[in-house]
Amino acid sequence: MDAPKRYHSVQLDKSRCKGCTNCLMHCPTEAIRVRDGRAHIIAERCIDCGECIRICDYHAKVAVTDKFDTIKAFRYAIALPAPSLYGQFRNLQSVQPVLSALKKIGFDDVFEVARGADIVSRAIAQKLREPNLPRPLISSACPAVVRLIQVRFPDLIPHIVDVRQPMEVAAMIARTEFCKKHNCEPADVGVFFITPCPAKMTAIRSPIGQQKSCVDGAISMMEIYGLLRPYISQNAEDVEAEATSYGIGWAASSGEAKAVCPDNSLVVDGIENCSRVLEEIENNKLSDLVFFEGNACTGGCVGGPLTFENNYVAKNAIRKLVDNARQQRPERPAQSVPASMMTKYPLYMDAPILPNSAIQLDSDITVALDKMERINQILQDLPGYDCGSCGSPTCRTFAEDIVCGYCNEMFCIHKLKDRLKVMAQQMVELAQMKRE
């Protein structure tokens, strides 16, 4: 039986690709190859982190998200603004102007994902009190980091906390409350996340840890910014903000850890930095940690590739909003998240997170071992420069590609150079023999 086709928001625009190796050398899962002068994305390895979008000078990598007009497919539409959306607008004193503007551009209702983050914060804090769970517990909030673990660190999957993402929790509650208030059917209501990154779009189409996403679509923050800008007003009073400062703080790195409040946590942003720390955790070098918050984007979600504002400016804007918002911990009296909320909605994952088996050389272990031996033999004969000029990111991946039949040794310019030297010498010797 064929494996289900993976959905990916990150896609390649071949007409813009120049065949440089910039994306090749920055992909954290070695999912990109350059062949015939064009980049190719290996779908099974891609985690939709958006790093290639960020560093491509030719804008050949794009994120496919839902267009704003998609909301018209439903009788009612609810906006789920990621907390990082607030950071796109300078000099805000509160989040109300953004919530109000979302209704003015066509949404029937708005539900803060920051409110979902408050609920998730309490659920994770509750999990941390369970003594038998592996340490450190790893945040499940960033889908790119979770997919990175699936691909490169499958032994750490049991460490991932099995609490749904704030986006999913917010979607569940938003649809339920709206249907109850307006006496309508759930199928009539479309719930749309305003996303700062392609990984969230992929998480909706190919959910992690749950059978089906509660979100109907994701609209790029870059697209929604231009629509919202004319309607931003500091005098917006028609929408009440309910999230605490801790929920809003999830927009930037360390916001989740502060909200969860473990005794010993570590916060890392940037996908390469996350990779290095996850390797340390896998090697049991950070066993004293209680909680690990990993963000694929520098600065957290405010640094997503689909955001408009500079991530440092956005992070500063979030800091000001946090200072002005309710300074109330989700789990403390008077509680912003009552204990009843922990059982009122299914906050925990209903499907296992599985390793990504795409990197297996072969389903037959004997054949896979033979291929591994051939890879090691080829690797010994390669220069070890990891220069990427062959179209593979490293010499090891180049050896794998040779064994899998995707290329041959002459793709390596250093091997080709050596071969040409030999051929040139042979031609000289042949010419001398003819003269004699």
mmCIF file of N, CA, C and O in Angstrom, residues 167-232:
data_model
loop_
_atom_site.group_PDB
_atom_site.id
_atom_site.type_symbol
_atom_site.label_atom_id
_atom_site.label_comp_id
_atom_site.label_asym_id
_atom_site.label_seq_id
_atom_site.Cartn_x
_atom_site.Cartn_y
_atom_site.Cartn_z
ATOM 1 N N MET A 167 -3.282 27.155 18.181
ATOM 2 C CA MET A 167 -4.121 27.371 16.999
ATOM 3 C C MET A 167 -5.288 26.397 16.961
ATOM 4 O O MET A 167 -6.434 26.779 16.683
ATOM 5 N N GLU A 168 -5.028 25.135 17.259
ATOM 6 C CA GLU A 168 -6.063 24.106 17.219
ATOM 7 C C GLU A 168 -7.058 24.264 18.361
ATOM 8 O O GLU A 168 -8.273 24.110 18.181
ATOM 9 N N VAL A 169 -6.550 24.571 19.540
ATOM 10 C CA VAL A 169 -7.427 24.764 20.699
ATOM 11 C C VAL A 169 -8.330 25.979 20.468
ATOM 12 O O VAL A 169 -9.537 25.941 20.735
ATOM 13 N N ALA A 170 -7.756 27.043 19.943
ATOM 14 C CA ALA A 170 -8.540 28.241 19.656
ATOM 15 C C ALA A 170 -9.627 27.957 18.629
ATOM 16 O O ALA A 170 -10.759 28.432 18.754
ATOM 17 N N ALA A 171 -9.299 27.161 17.608
ATOM 18 C CA ALA A 171 -10.271 26.834 16.564
ATOM 19 C C ALA A 171 -11.442 26.036 17.120
ATOM 20 O O ALA A 171 -12.606 26.288 16.775
ATOM 21 N N MET A 172 -11.142 25.072 17.988
ATOM 22 C CA MET A 172 -12.206 24.261 18.606
ATOM 23 C C MET A 172 -13.186 25.132 19.377
ATOM 24 O O MET A 172 -14.403 25.028 19.214
ATOM 25 N N ILE A 173 -12.638 25.969 20.236
ATOM 26 C CA ILE A 173 -13.475 26.798 21.098
ATOM 27 C C ILE A 173 -14.227 27.848 20.276
ATOM 28 O O ILE A 173 -15.411 28.098 20.503
ATOM 29 N N ALA A 174 -13.533 28.445 19.302
ATOM 30 C CA ALA A 174 -14.154 29.493 18.485
ATOM 31 C C ALA A 174 -15.384 28.972 17.753
ATOM 32 O O ALA A 174 -16.446 29.606 17.764
ATOM 33 N N ARG A 175 -15.259 27.812 17.121
ATOM 34 C CA ARG A 175 -16.389 27.260 16.362
ATOM 35 C C ARG A 175 -17.536 26.878 17.307
ATOM 36 O O ARG A 175 -18.704 27.160 17.021
ATOM 37 N N THR A 176 -17.206 26.247 18.428
ATOM 38 C CA THR A 176 -18.231 25.822 19.381
ATOM 39 C C THR A 176 -19.004 27.014 19.943
ATOM 40 O O THR A 176 -20.239 27.018 19.976
ATOM 41 N N GLU A 177 -18.275 28.046 20.378
ATOM 42 C CA GLU A 177 -18.921 29.219 20.971
ATOM 43 C C GLU A 177 -19.744 29.981 19.939
ATOM 44 O O GLU A 177 -20.840 30.468 20.243
ATOM 45 N N PHE A 178 -19.230 30.080 18.712
ATOM 46 C CA PHE A 178 -19.944 30.816 17.677
ATOM 47 C C PHE A 178 -21.251 30.109 17.307
ATOM 48 O O PHE A 178 -22.306 30.751 17.171
ATOM 49 N N CYS A 179 -21.189 28.780 17.144
ATOM 50 C CA CYS A 179 -22.386 28.018 16.776
ATOM 51 C C CYS A 179 -23.453 28.097 17.873
ATOM 52 O O CYS A 179 -24.651 28.191 17.583
ATOM 53 N N LYS A 180 -22.993 28.067 19.107
ATOM 54 C CA LYS A 180 -23.927 28.157 20.223
ATOM 55 C C LYS A 180 -24.581 29.531 20.278
ATOM 56 O O LYS A 180 -25.801 29.654 20.509
ATOM 57 N N LYS A 181 -23.817 30.552 20.032
ATOM 58 C CA LYS A 181 -24.323 31.930 20.108
ATOM 59 C C LYS A 181 -25.257 32.253 18.955
ATOM 60 O O LYS A 181 -26.270 32.944 19.127
ATOM 61 N N HIS A 182 -24.936 31.745 17.755
ATOM 62 C CA HIS A 182 -25.693 32.114 16.561
ATOM 63 C C HIS A 182 -26.617 30.998 16.068
ATOM 64 O O HIS A 182 -27.234 31.137 15.003
ATOM 65 N N ASN A 183 -26.677 29.907 16.830
ATOM 66 C CA ASN A 183 -27.572 28.796 16.497
ATOM 67 C C ASN A 183 -27.380 28.324 15.047
ATOM 68 O O ASN A 183 -28.333 28.244 14.264
ATOM 69 N N CYS A 184 -26.155 28.010 14.706
ATOM 70 C CA CYS A 184 -25.847 27.550 13.349
ATOM 71 C C CYS A 184 -25.080 26.238 13.410
ATOM 72 O O CYS A 184 -24.628 25.801 14.476
ATOM 73 N N GLU A 185 -24.909 25.590 12.253
ATOM 74 C CA GLU A 185 -24.211 24.312 12.168
ATOM 75 C C GLU A 185 -22.702 24.530 12.027
ATOM 76 O O GLU A 185 -22.269 25.491 11.365
ATOM 77 N N PRO A 186 -21.900 23.638 12.603
ATOM 78 C CA PRO A 186 -20.431 23.780 12.482
ATOM 79 C C PRO A 186 -19.951 23.832 11.038
ATOM 80 O O PRO A 186 -18.981 24.529 10.732
ATOM 81 N N ALA A 187 -20.628 23.111 10.144
ATOM 82 C CA ALA A 187 -20.208 23.092 8.743
ATOM 83 C C ALA A 187 -20.381 24.448 8.065
ATOM 84 O O ALA A 187 -19.770 24.713 7.024
ATOM 85 N N ASP A 188 -21.228 25.315 8.651
ATOM 86 C CA ASP A 188 -21.448 26.645 8.071
ATOM 87 C C ASP A 188 -20.341 27.633 8.441
ATOM 88 O O ASP A 188 -20.274 28.735 7.889
ATOM 89 N N VAL A 189 -19.476 27.223 9.375
ATOM 90 C CA VAL A 189 -18.482 28.151 9.927
ATOM 91 C C VAL A 189 -17.081 27.771 9.457
ATOM 92 O O VAL A 189 -16.625 26.646 9.672
ATOM 93 N N GLY A 190 -16.408 28.701 8.814
ATOM 94 C CA GLY A 190 -15.015 28.510 8.423
ATOM 95 C C GLY A 190 -14.097 29.222 9.399
ATOM 96 O O GLY A 190 -14.320 30.391 9.724
ATOM 97 N N VAL A 191 -13.090 28.506 9.890
ATOM 98 C CA VAL A 191 -12.160 29.077 10.863
ATOM 99 C C VAL A 191 -10.790 29.195 10.202
ATOM 100 O O VAL A 191 -10.231 28.195 9.749
ATOM 101 N N PHE A 192 -10.251 30.416 10.166
ATOM 102 C CA PHE A 192 -9.026 30.678 9.410
ATOM 103 C C PHE A 192 -7.941 31.271 10.305
ATOM 104 O O PHE A 192 -8.154 32.276 10.986
ATOM 105 N N PHE A 193 -6.787 30.635 10.261
ATOM 106 C CA PHE A 193 -5.634 31.085 11.033
ATOM 107 C C PHE A 193 -4.851 32.112 10.217
ATOM 108 O O PHE A 193 -4.615 31.923 9.024
ATOM 109 N N ILE A 194 -4.452 33.210 10.857
ATOM 110 C CA ILE A 194 -3.605 34.219 10.212
ATOM 111 C C ILE A 194 -2.164 33.836 10.543
ATOM 112 O O ILE A 194 -1.717 34.003 11.667
ATOM 113 N N THR A 195 -1.459 33.286 9.554
ATOM 114 C CA THR A 195 -0.207 32.582 9.838
ATOM 115 C C THR A 195 1.054 33.383 9.518
ATOM 116 O O THR A 195 1.112 34.079 8.498
ATOM 117 N N PRO A 196 2.057 33.259 10.378
ATOM 118 C CA PRO A 196 3.349 33.891 10.111
ATOM 119 C C PRO A 196 4.319 32.980 9.373
ATOM 120 O O PRO A 196 5.413 33.405 9.018
ATOM 121 N N CYS A 197 3.934 31.694 9.162
ATOM 122 C CA CYS A 197 4.887 30.754 8.574
ATOM 123 C C CYS A 197 4.180 29.659 7.779
ATOM 124 O O CYS A 197 2.999 29.369 8.016
ATOM 125 N N PRO A 198 4.881 29.026 6.835
ATOM 126 C CA PRO A 198 4.289 27.947 6.037
ATOM 127 C C PRO A 198 4.060 26.661 6.826
ATOM 128 O O PRO A 198 3.208 25.855 6.464
ATOM 129 N N ALA A 199 4.812 26.464 7.910
ATOM 130 C CA ALA A 199 4.677 25.228 8.689
ATOM 131 C C ALA A 199 3.276 25.071 9.267
ATOM 132 O O ALA A 199 2.760 23.957 9.398
ATOM 133 N N LYS A 200 2.635 26.188 9.618
ATOM 134 C CA LYS A 200 1.274 26.130 10.157
ATOM 135 C C LYS A 200 0.285 25.709 9.076
ATOM 136 O O LYS A 200 -0.666 24.962 9.343
ATOM 137 N N MET A 201 0.487 26.190 7.859
ATOM 138 C CA MET A 201 -0.376 25.780 6.752
ATOM 139 C C MET A 201 -0.264 24.276 6.533
ATOM 140 O O MET A 201 -1.270 23.578 6.353
ATOM 141 N N THR A 202 0.955 23.771 6.571
ATOM 142 C CA THR A 202 1.170 22.333 6.407
ATOM 143 C C THR A 202 0.553 21.555 7.564
ATOM 144 O O THR A 202 -0.013 20.474 7.366
ATOM 145 N N ALA A 203 0.630 22.114 8.777
ATOM 146 C CA ALA A 203 0.057 21.443 9.942
ATOM 147 C C ALA A 203 -1.461 21.334 9.848
ATOM 148 O O ALA A 203 -2.066 20.438 10.443
ATOM 149 N N ILE A 204 -2.081 22.247 9.096
ATOM 150 C CA ILE A 204 -3.530 22.181 8.900
ATOM 151 C C ILE A 204 -3.878 21.095 7.890
ATOM 152 O O ILE A 204 -4.793 20.305 8.083
ATOM 153 N N ARG A 205 -3.124 21.057 6.799
ATOM 154 C CA ARG A 205 -3.389 20.069 5.741
ATOM 155 C C ARG A 205 -2.899 18.669 6.120
ATOM 156 O O ARG A 205 -3.508 17.673 5.746
ATOM 157 N N SER A 206 -1.795 18.604 6.843
ATOM 158 C CA SER A 206 -1.238 17.316 7.295
ATOM 159 C C SER A 206 -0.988 17.414 8.799
ATOM 160 O O SER A 206 0.136 17.692 9.237
ATOM 161 N N PRO A 207 -2.025 17.227 9.607
ATOM 162 C CA PRO A 207 -1.915 17.455 11.053
ATOM 163 C C PRO A 207 -0.879 16.562 11.729
ATOM 164 O O PRO A 207 -0.623 15.437 11.289
ATOM 165 N N ILE A 208 -0.305 17.092 12.792
ATOM 166 C CA ILE A 208 0.637 16.344 13.622
ATOM 167 C C ILE A 208 -0.028 16.030 14.948
ATOM 168 O O ILE A 208 -0.453 16.928 15.667
ATOM 169 N N GLY A 209 -0.149 14.753 15.277
ATOM 170 C CA GLY A 209 -0.690 14.367 16.573
ATOM 171 C C GLY A 209 -2.202 14.416 16.676
ATOM 172 O O GLY A 209 -2.753 14.264 17.769
ATOM 173 N N GLN A 210 -2.889 14.607 15.581
ATOM 174 C CA GLN A 210 -4.349 14.575 15.600
ATOM 175 C C GLN A 210 -4.876 14.117 14.246
ATOM 176 O O GLN A 210 -4.236 14.315 13.211
ATOM 177 N N GLN A 211 -6.045 13.506 14.278
ATOM 178 C CA GLN A 211 -6.604 12.925 13.070
ATOM 179 C C GLN A 211 -6.958 13.988 12.038
ATOM 180 O O GLN A 211 -6.722 13.808 10.844
ATOM 181 N N LYS A 212 -7.529 15.071 12.502
ATOM 182 C CA LYS A 212 -7.982 16.119 11.586
ATOM 183 C C LYS A 212 -7.840 17.473 12.260
ATOM 184 O O LYS A 212 -8.110 17.622 13.444
ATOM 185 N N SER A 213 -7.414 18.451 11.482
ATOM 186 C CA SER A 213 -7.275 19.799 12.023
ATOM 187 C C SER A 213 -8.645 20.431 12.227
ATOM 188 O O SER A 213 -9.590 20.186 11.466
ATOM 189 N N CYS A 214 -8.747 21.258 13.252
ATOM 190 C CA CYS A 214 -9.977 22.013 13.509
ATOM 191 C C CYS A 214 -10.006 23.316 12.715
ATOM 192 O O CYS A 214 -11.002 24.035 12.738
ATOM 193 N N VAL A 215 -8.911 23.620 12.020
ATOM 194 C CA VAL A 215 -8.783 24.860 11.262
ATOM 195 C C VAL A 215 -9.081 24.570 9.793
ATOM 196 O O VAL A 215 -8.640 23.567 9.235
ATOM 197 N N ASP A 216 -9.818 25.463 9.158
ATOM 198 C CA ASP A 216 -10.206 25.259 7.759
ATOM 199 C C ASP A 216 -9.211 25.823 6.763
ATOM 200 O O ASP A 216 -9.201 25.421 5.591
ATOM 201 N N GLY A 217 -8.388 26.741 7.180
ATOM 202 C CA GLY A 217 -7.416 27.316 6.266
ATOM 203 C C GLY A 217 -6.484 28.274 6.966
ATOM 204 O O GLY A 217 -6.670 28.611 8.142
ATOM 205 N N ALA A 218 -5.450 28.698 6.234
ATOM 206 C CA ALA A 218 -4.480 29.645 6.776
ATOM 207 C C ALA A 218 -4.224 30.742 5.751
ATOM 208 O O ALA A 218 -3.983 30.456 4.575
ATOM 209 N N ILE A 219 -4.285 31.978 6.191
ATOM 210 C CA ILE A 219 -4.054 33.135 5.323
ATOM 211 C C ILE A 219 -2.746 33.786 5.753
ATOM 212 O O ILE A 219 -2.509 34.017 6.935
ATOM 213 N N SER A 220 -1.888 34.049 4.793
ATOM 214 C CA SER A 220 -0.581 34.630 5.077
ATOM 215 C C SER A 220 -0.696 35.983 5.763
ATOM 216 O O SER A 220 -1.511 36.820 5.391
ATOM 217 N N MET A 221 0.128 36.185 6.758
ATOM 218 C CA MET A 221 0.176 37.460 7.457
ATOM 219 C C MET A 221 0.605 38.575 6.512
ATOM 220 O O MET A 221 0.178 39.727 6.650
ATOM 221 N N MET A 222 1.442 38.231 5.539
ATOM 222 C CA MET A 222 1.897 39.207 4.558
ATOM 223 C C MET A 222 0.712 39.740 3.747
ATOM 224 O O MET A 222 0.623 40.929 3.446
ATOM 225 N N GLU A 223 -0.221 38.845 3.395
ATOM 226 C CA GLU A 223 -1.389 39.259 2.615
ATOM 227 C C GLU A 223 -2.380 40.047 3.461
ATOM 228 O O GLU A 223 -2.934 41.058 3.025
ATOM 229 N N ILE A 224 -2.593 39.599 4.680
ATOM 230 C CA ILE A 224 -3.614 40.209 5.517
ATOM 231 C C ILE A 224 -3.184 41.589 6.022
ATOM 232 O O ILE A 224 -4.016 42.449 6.317
ATOM 233 N N TYR A 225 -1.874 41.831 6.105
ATOM 234 C CA TYR A 225 -1.371 43.110 6.630
ATOM 235 C C TYR A 225 -1.892 44.283 5.815
ATOM 236 O O TYR A 225 -2.380 45.277 6.369
ATOM 237 N N GLY A 226 -1.794 44.166 4.487
ATOM 238 C CA GLY A 226 -2.233 45.266 3.628
ATOM 239 C C GLY A 226 -3.714 45.544 3.736
ATOM 240 O O GLY A 226 -4.156 46.700 3.616
ATOM 241 N N LEU A 227 -4.504 44.498 3.992
ATOM 242 C CA LEU A 227 -5.945 44.679 4.146
ATOM 243 C C LEU A 227 -6.291 45.331 5.477
ATOM 244 O O LEU A 227 -7.217 46.139 5.576
ATOM 245 N N LEU A 228 -5.523 44.997 6.503
ATOM 246 C CA LEU A 228 -5.814 45.504 7.849
ATOM 247 C C LEU A 228 -5.348 46.946 8.066
ATOM 248 O O LEU A 228 -6.000 47.714 8.782
ATOM 249 N N ARG A 229 -4.239 47.304 7.452
ATOM 250 C CA ARG A 229 -3.583 48.573 7.738
ATOM 251 C C ARG A 229 -4.524 49.783 7.717
ATOM 252 O O ARG A 229 -4.500 50.608 8.649
ATOM 253 N N PRO A 230 -5.400 49.922 6.719
ATOM 254 C CA PRO A 230 -6.274 51.116 6.698
ATOM 255 C C PRO A 230 -7.298 51.156 7.825
ATOM 256 O O PRO A 230 -7.873 52.218 8.105
ATOM 257 N N TYR A 231 -7.544 50.011 8.464
ATOM 258 C CA TYR A 231 -8.603 49.952 9.478
ATOM 259 C C TYR A 231 -8.072 49.967 10.913
ATOM 260 O O TYR A 231 -8.860 49.891 11.863
ATOM 261 N N ILE A 232 -6.759 50.028 11.053
ATOM 262 C CA ILE A 232 -6.194 50.049 12.399
ATOM 263 C C ILE A 232 -6.469 51.396 13.054
ATOM 264 O O ILE A 232 -6.071 52.455 12.562
#
